[in-house]
Amino acid sequence: MTAGGRPVIVGFDAGPSGADALALGRRLRAVLGCRLVVAVVRPAAAAISPARVDAEWVADRHRVATQMLDGARRLLNGVDPDLPVDYRVVASSSAAHGLHDLADEVGAAAIVVGSRTEAPHARLFAGSTAERLLAGSSCPVAVAPSGLRGWPSGGVTRIGVAYIDTAEARAALEFAAGVAARVRAHLHLYTVVADQAEVWPAGVGRDAERAFLNTARDEYQRALDSAVAGLPEGVHATTHLRTGHAVDVLSDLGPDEIDILCCGSRGYGPVRRVMLGGVSSRLVRRARTPLIVVPRA
């Protein structure tokens, strides 16, 4: 995978999460070998109607957005004054829609946002942009964990992949393998097997529980081994089969184990599947390392 001329878009908002997004954007720009576009999305004026937006309010929102963009410029100039960056103010009905539209316009390699854990000094839209971006994004969405702005700068040498044998997970693995080939990183494939309490209702015999879980673990390990065997030449990987709740296990992966975590853009299915529930959306709020959610091709 090569990004070529496809840019990395950073959705910037005032406050710490915006600085985290810029930090991750700089890392991905270096990894993917492409340019950086920093964007602030402001509310667009509504069509003329009884509910039309007041023109003075729209002008004020544009002023606030421009000030936010100036803040992003100062932050980047403070750490890398020679970094080539395009700055954009985008008008839209929501931050997520604005970033989606911009990504389609420029053919983005990825969209980067912060994971909001506290309200910024100035908000242009309510709600979680990161979670809304996961619905229908045409390119990978990268979410910076809180505090990333204070981490030591460094390259990407260990890429985690949340993997089960589904189209979504295979798309995440393909993306991760492309990055690994480019920067010579090592892949770590994680499959999380539900524990007994999540798989079987109370009252089912323990022997049946153990037999099912042992069979499941064997099947999942075979799927992991098959995935590794299909990796491009020169891309190396280690497999990890763990037990527990998928969100708990994956969100606990810290920077001592991996530099980024890639996963598919949808949930992983019902009970008795290896990962339970809407894993990617819940990881947005809890992941300790940068998270890249890759859409199914």
Short mmCIF file of C-alpha atoms in Angstrom, two decimals:
data_model
loop_
_atom_site.label_atom_id
_atom_site.label_comp_id
_atom_site.label_asym_id
_atom_site.label_seq_id
_atom_site.Cartn_x
_atom_site.Cartn_y
_atom_site.Cartn_z
CA MET A 1 0.00 0.00 0.00
CA THR A 2 1.27 3.44 -0.89
CA ALA A 3 -0.63 6.61 -0.21
CA GLY A 4 1.03 8.55 -3.03
CA GLY A 5 -0.58 11.94 -3.31
CA ARG A 6 -3.51 11.05 -1.07
CA PRO A 7 -3.43 13.27 2.03
CA VAL A 8 -4.05 12.56 5.68
CA ILE A 9 -6.84 14.81 6.97
CA VAL A 10 -6.74 15.95 10.58
CA GLY A 11 -10.07 17.10 11.98
CA PHE A 12 -9.05 19.77 14.47
CA ASP A 13 -11.08 21.10 17.37
CA ALA A 14 -9.98 23.37 20.17
CA GLY A 15 -8.65 21.76 23.31
CA PRO A 16 -6.40 18.81 24.17
CA SER A 17 -8.07 16.35 21.77
CA GLY A 18 -7.16 18.60 18.85
CA ALA A 19 -3.50 18.56 19.87
CA ASP A 20 -3.68 14.76 20.17
CA ALA A 21 -5.13 14.54 16.64
CA LEU A 22 -2.33 16.71 15.26
CA ALA A 23 0.27 14.48 16.93
CA LEU A 24 -1.24 11.37 15.36
CA GLY A 25 -1.66 13.10 12.01
CA ARG A 26 2.04 13.89 11.90
CA ARG A 27 2.89 10.25 12.63
CA LEU A 28 0.58 8.91 9.95
CA ARG A 29 1.80 11.44 7.42
CA ALA A 30 5.34 10.17 7.93
CA VAL A 31 4.24 6.52 7.82
CA LEU A 32 2.08 6.85 4.70
CA GLY A 33 4.40 9.22 2.89
CA CYS A 34 1.79 11.84 2.03
CA ARG A 35 0.80 15.41 2.75
CA LEU A 36 -1.21 16.73 5.70
CA VAL A 37 -4.48 18.64 5.55
CA VAL A 38 -5.74 20.21 8.80
CA ALA A 39 -9.44 21.02 8.73
CA VAL A 40 -11.88 22.75 11.03
CA VAL A 41 -15.55 22.17 10.23
CA ARG A 42 -17.97 25.00 10.97
CA PRO A 43 -21.79 24.97 10.75
CA ALA A 44 -23.11 25.76 7.29
CA ALA A 45 -25.93 28.23 6.73
CA ALA A 46 -29.29 26.52 6.35
CA ALA A 47 -31.40 26.99 3.25
CA ILE A 48 -33.84 29.91 3.50
CA SER A 49 -36.70 28.70 5.65
CA PRO A 50 -38.40 29.52 8.97
CA ALA A 51 -35.45 27.68 10.58
CA ARG A 52 -32.71 29.46 8.65
CA VAL A 53 -29.50 30.18 10.52
CA ASP A 54 -28.88 33.81 11.40
CA ALA A 55 -26.18 35.31 9.17
CA GLU A 56 -24.38 36.97 12.07
CA TRP A 57 -24.22 33.65 13.92
CA VAL A 58 -22.78 31.93 10.84
CA ALA A 59 -20.16 34.68 10.52
CA ASP A 60 -19.27 34.24 14.19
CA ARG A 61 -18.87 30.48 13.73
CA HIS A 62 -16.57 31.09 10.77
CA ARG A 63 -14.50 33.46 12.90
CA VAL A 64 -14.21 30.86 15.67
CA ALA A 65 -13.24 28.19 13.12
CA THR A 66 -10.55 30.45 11.68
CA GLN A 67 -9.17 31.07 15.16
CA MET A 68 -9.08 27.31 15.79
CA LEU A 69 -7.17 26.80 12.55
CA ASP A 70 -4.68 29.49 13.59
CA GLY A 71 -4.21 27.54 16.84
CA ALA A 72 -3.46 24.37 14.89
CA ARG A 73 -0.95 26.27 12.76
CA ARG A 74 0.84 27.55 15.86
CA LEU A 75 0.99 24.06 17.39
CA LEU A 76 2.48 22.52 14.26
CA ASN A 77 4.91 25.39 13.72
CA GLY A 78 6.10 24.90 17.28
CA VAL A 79 7.15 21.29 16.69
CA ASP A 80 7.88 21.18 12.94
CA PRO A 81 8.01 24.59 11.24
CA ASP A 82 9.05 23.06 7.89
CA LEU A 83 6.15 20.60 7.73
CA PRO A 84 4.10 21.20 4.55
CA VAL A 85 0.46 21.55 5.60
CA ASP A 86 -2.75 22.67 3.92
CA TYR A 87 -5.29 24.39 6.19
CA ARG A 88 -9.01 24.32 5.45
CA VAL A 89 -12.23 25.66 6.97
CA VAL A 90 -15.14 23.48 5.83
CA ALA A 91 -18.83 24.38 6.13
CA SER A 92 -21.16 21.46 6.82
CA SER A 93 -24.15 20.27 8.84
CA SER A 94 -21.87 18.32 11.20
CA ALA A 95 -18.19 17.78 11.82
CA ALA A 96 -18.41 14.16 10.65
CA HIS A 97 -20.23 15.08 7.43
CA GLY A 98 -17.76 17.85 6.71
CA LEU A 99 -14.76 15.57 7.16
CA HIS A 100 -16.41 12.84 5.06
CA ASP A 101 -17.05 15.32 2.25
CA LEU A 102 -13.50 16.67 2.41
CA ALA A 103 -12.08 13.14 2.38
CA ASP A 104 -14.08 12.34 -0.75
CA GLU A 105 -13.03 15.61 -2.38
CA VAL A 106 -9.29 15.08 -1.91
CA GLY A 107 -9.23 11.26 -1.95
CA ALA A 108 -7.88 11.05 1.58
CA ALA A 109 -5.70 8.20 2.77
CA ALA A 110 -7.13 8.59 6.30
CA ILE A 111 -9.08 10.92 8.57
CA VAL A 112 -7.58 11.64 11.99
CA VAL A 113 -9.49 12.92 15.01
CA GLY A 114 -9.02 13.01 18.76
CA SER A 115 -10.96 10.98 21.31
CA ARG A 116 -12.75 13.58 23.34
CA THR A 117 -12.57 13.02 27.10
CA GLU A 118 -13.18 16.62 28.12
CA ALA A 119 -14.99 19.58 26.59
CA PRO A 120 -12.75 21.94 24.62
CA HIS A 121 -12.70 25.66 25.19
CA ALA A 122 -14.77 26.22 22.05
CA ARG A 123 -17.15 23.74 20.45
CA LEU A 124 -18.66 24.12 16.98
CA PHE A 125 -20.72 20.91 17.09
CA ALA A 126 -22.09 18.72 19.87
CA GLY A 127 -21.49 14.99 20.10
CA SER A 128 -18.64 12.61 19.31
CA THR A 129 -17.14 13.22 15.87
CA ALA A 130 -14.95 10.11 16.15
CA GLU A 131 -17.88 7.74 16.66
CA ARG A 132 -19.99 9.38 13.95
CA LEU A 133 -17.14 9.12 11.46
CA LEU A 134 -17.19 5.34 11.75
CA ALA A 135 -20.57 5.22 10.02
CA GLY A 136 -20.01 5.25 6.30
CA SER A 137 -16.45 6.51 6.06
CA SER A 138 -14.86 5.74 2.71
CA CYS A 139 -11.34 5.75 4.15
CA PRO A 140 -9.69 4.64 7.40
CA VAL A 141 -10.48 6.69 10.50
CA ALA A 142 -7.66 7.13 13.00
CA VAL A 143 -8.43 8.12 16.59
CA ALA A 144 -5.76 9.56 18.86
CA PRO A 145 -5.92 8.47 22.50
CA SER A 146 -6.09 11.16 25.14
CA GLY A 147 -2.63 12.40 26.01
CA LEU A 148 -0.89 11.35 22.79
CA ARG A 149 0.37 14.93 22.38
CA GLY A 150 2.70 14.31 25.33
CA TRP A 151 4.13 11.00 24.13
CA PRO A 152 7.71 10.86 22.84
CA SER A 153 7.83 11.13 19.08
CA GLY A 154 8.85 7.94 17.32
CA GLY A 155 8.21 5.66 14.41
CA VAL A 156 5.71 2.84 14.00
CA THR A 157 7.41 -0.53 14.49
CA ARG A 158 4.61 -2.65 16.06
CA ILE A 159 1.16 -2.72 14.48
CA GLY A 160 -1.68 -4.55 16.21
CA VAL A 161 -4.62 -5.98 14.26
CA ALA A 162 -7.89 -7.14 15.82
CA TYR A 163 -8.52 -10.21 13.70
CA ILE A 164 -11.20 -12.76 13.02
CA ASP A 165 -11.97 -14.33 9.67
CA THR A 166 -14.43 -11.73 8.37
CA ALA A 167 -14.32 -9.31 5.46
CA GLU A 168 -13.98 -6.36 7.86
CA ALA A 169 -11.02 -7.84 9.71
CA ARG A 170 -9.36 -8.90 6.46
CA ALA A 171 -9.61 -5.30 5.24
CA ALA A 172 -7.95 -4.11 8.46
CA LEU A 173 -5.18 -6.69 8.05
CA GLU A 174 -4.58 -5.68 4.43
CA PHE A 175 -4.23 -2.05 5.46
CA ALA A 176 -1.91 -2.91 8.35
CA ALA A 177 0.21 -5.18 6.15
CA GLY A 178 0.62 -2.36 3.63
CA VAL A 179 1.85 -0.01 6.34
CA ALA A 180 4.12 -2.71 7.78
CA ALA A 181 5.69 -3.33 4.39
CA ARG A 182 6.34 0.38 3.93
CA VAL A 183 7.96 1.04 7.31
CA ARG A 184 9.22 -2.48 8.07
CA ALA A 185 7.00 -2.86 11.12
CA HIS A 186 6.08 -6.14 12.79
CA LEU A 187 2.41 -7.16 12.88
CA HIS A 188 0.67 -8.54 15.97
CA LEU A 189 -2.65 -10.27 15.24
CA TYR A 190 -5.03 -10.48 18.21
CA THR A 191 -8.05 -12.76 18.42
CA VAL A 192 -10.12 -12.52 21.58
CA VAL A 193 -12.13 -15.60 22.54
CA ALA A 194 -15.14 -14.98 24.77
CA ASP A 195 -14.95 -16.62 28.17
CA GLN A 196 -17.44 -19.26 29.29
CA ALA A 197 -19.88 -16.84 30.90
CA GLU A 198 -20.25 -14.92 27.64
CA VAL A 199 -20.64 -17.97 25.42
CA TRP A 200 -23.02 -20.23 27.35
CA PRO A 201 -25.95 -19.48 29.66
CA ALA A 202 -25.85 -20.64 33.26
CA GLY A 203 -26.78 -24.28 33.73
CA VAL A 204 -24.99 -25.70 30.70
CA GLY A 205 -22.58 -28.45 31.66
CA ARG A 206 -18.96 -27.51 32.20
CA ASP A 207 -17.75 -30.33 29.98
CA ALA A 208 -19.83 -28.98 27.09
CA GLU A 209 -18.51 -25.47 27.73
CA ARG A 210 -14.90 -26.60 27.73
CA ALA A 211 -15.37 -28.74 24.61
CA PHE A 212 -16.93 -25.86 22.70
CA LEU A 213 -14.29 -23.34 23.76
CA ASN A 214 -11.42 -25.71 22.99
CA THR A 215 -12.83 -26.32 19.51
CA ALA A 216 -13.34 -22.59 19.03
CA ARG A 217 -9.80 -21.79 20.08
CA ASP A 218 -8.44 -24.35 17.62
CA GLU A 219 -10.53 -22.84 14.82
CA TYR A 220 -9.48 -19.30 15.65
CA GLN A 221 -5.81 -20.27 15.83
CA ARG A 222 -6.09 -21.91 12.40
CA ALA A 223 -7.65 -18.71 11.06
CA LEU A 224 -4.79 -16.67 12.53
CA ASP A 225 -2.18 -19.01 11.06
CA SER A 226 -3.88 -18.85 7.66
CA ALA A 227 -3.93 -15.04 7.79
CA VAL A 228 -0.22 -14.92 8.56
CA ALA A 229 0.53 -17.38 5.76
CA GLY A 230 -1.22 -15.06 3.31
CA LEU A 231 0.79 -11.96 4.19
CA PRO A 232 3.00 -10.35 1.54
CA GLU A 233 6.60 -11.48 1.38
CA GLY A 234 8.74 -9.67 3.88
CA VAL A 235 5.88 -8.84 6.26
CA HIS A 236 6.24 -10.72 9.54
CA ALA A 237 3.61 -11.30 12.22
CA THR A 238 3.04 -12.83 15.63
CA THR A 239 -0.37 -14.23 16.61
CA HIS A 240 -2.03 -13.77 20.01
CA LEU A 241 -5.08 -15.77 21.11
CA ARG A 242 -6.53 -14.28 24.29
CA THR A 243 -9.60 -14.90 26.42
CA GLY A 244 -12.01 -12.31 27.77
CA HIS A 245 -14.24 -9.52 26.55
CA ALA A 246 -12.96 -8.13 23.26
CA VAL A 247 -13.23 -4.45 24.20
CA ASP A 248 -11.54 -5.01 27.56
CA VAL A 249 -8.67 -7.00 26.08
CA LEU A 250 -8.06 -4.80 23.05
CA SER A 251 -8.39 -1.51 24.91
CA ASP A 252 -5.84 -2.73 27.44
CA LEU A 253 -3.15 -3.03 24.75
CA GLY A 254 -0.77 -0.26 25.68
CA PRO A 255 2.24 1.43 24.07
CA ASP A 256 4.49 -1.13 25.70
CA GLU A 257 3.02 -3.73 23.31
CA ILE A 258 1.98 -1.92 20.10
CA ASP A 259 2.26 1.50 18.48
CA ILE A 260 -1.13 1.47 16.72
CA LEU A 261 -4.14 -0.86 16.62
CA CYS A 262 -6.12 -1.57 13.44
CA CYS A 263 -9.60 -3.06 13.41
CA GLY A 264 -12.54 -3.45 11.04
CA SER A 265 -15.30 -0.86 10.81
CA ARG A 266 -18.20 -3.01 12.03
CA GLY A 267 -19.12 -4.95 15.14
CA TYR A 268 -18.12 -8.57 15.35
CA GLY A 269 -21.46 -10.27 15.59
CA PRO A 270 -23.70 -12.01 18.10
CA VAL A 271 -22.99 -14.25 21.07
CA ARG A 272 -20.80 -17.29 20.29
CA ARG A 273 -18.69 -15.27 17.88
CA VAL A 274 -15.11 -14.60 18.86
CA MET A 275 -15.63 -10.89 19.51
CA LEU A 276 -18.88 -9.61 20.92
CA GLY A 277 -20.77 -6.42 20.13
CA GLY A 278 -19.75 -3.19 18.40
CA VAL A 279 -16.07 -3.46 19.19
CA SER A 280 -14.72 -0.68 16.97
CA SER A 281 -17.13 1.99 18.22
CA ARG A 282 -16.46 1.18 21.88
CA LEU A 283 -12.69 1.09 21.35
CA VAL A 284 -12.87 4.72 20.22
CA ARG A 285 -13.62 5.70 23.81
CA ARG A 286 -11.24 3.29 25.53
CA ALA A 287 -8.20 2.41 23.41
CA ARG A 288 -4.87 3.25 25.04
CA THR A 289 -2.99 3.35 21.74
CA PRO A 290 -3.84 5.10 18.46
CA LEU A 291 -6.73 3.28 16.82
CA ILE A 292 -7.26 2.97 13.07
CA VAL A 293 -10.68 1.75 11.98
CA VAL A 294 -10.56 0.47 8.41
CA PRO A 295 -13.74 0.31 6.27
CA ARG A 296 -14.60 -2.80 4.34
CA ALA A 297 -13.62 -2.46 0.69
#
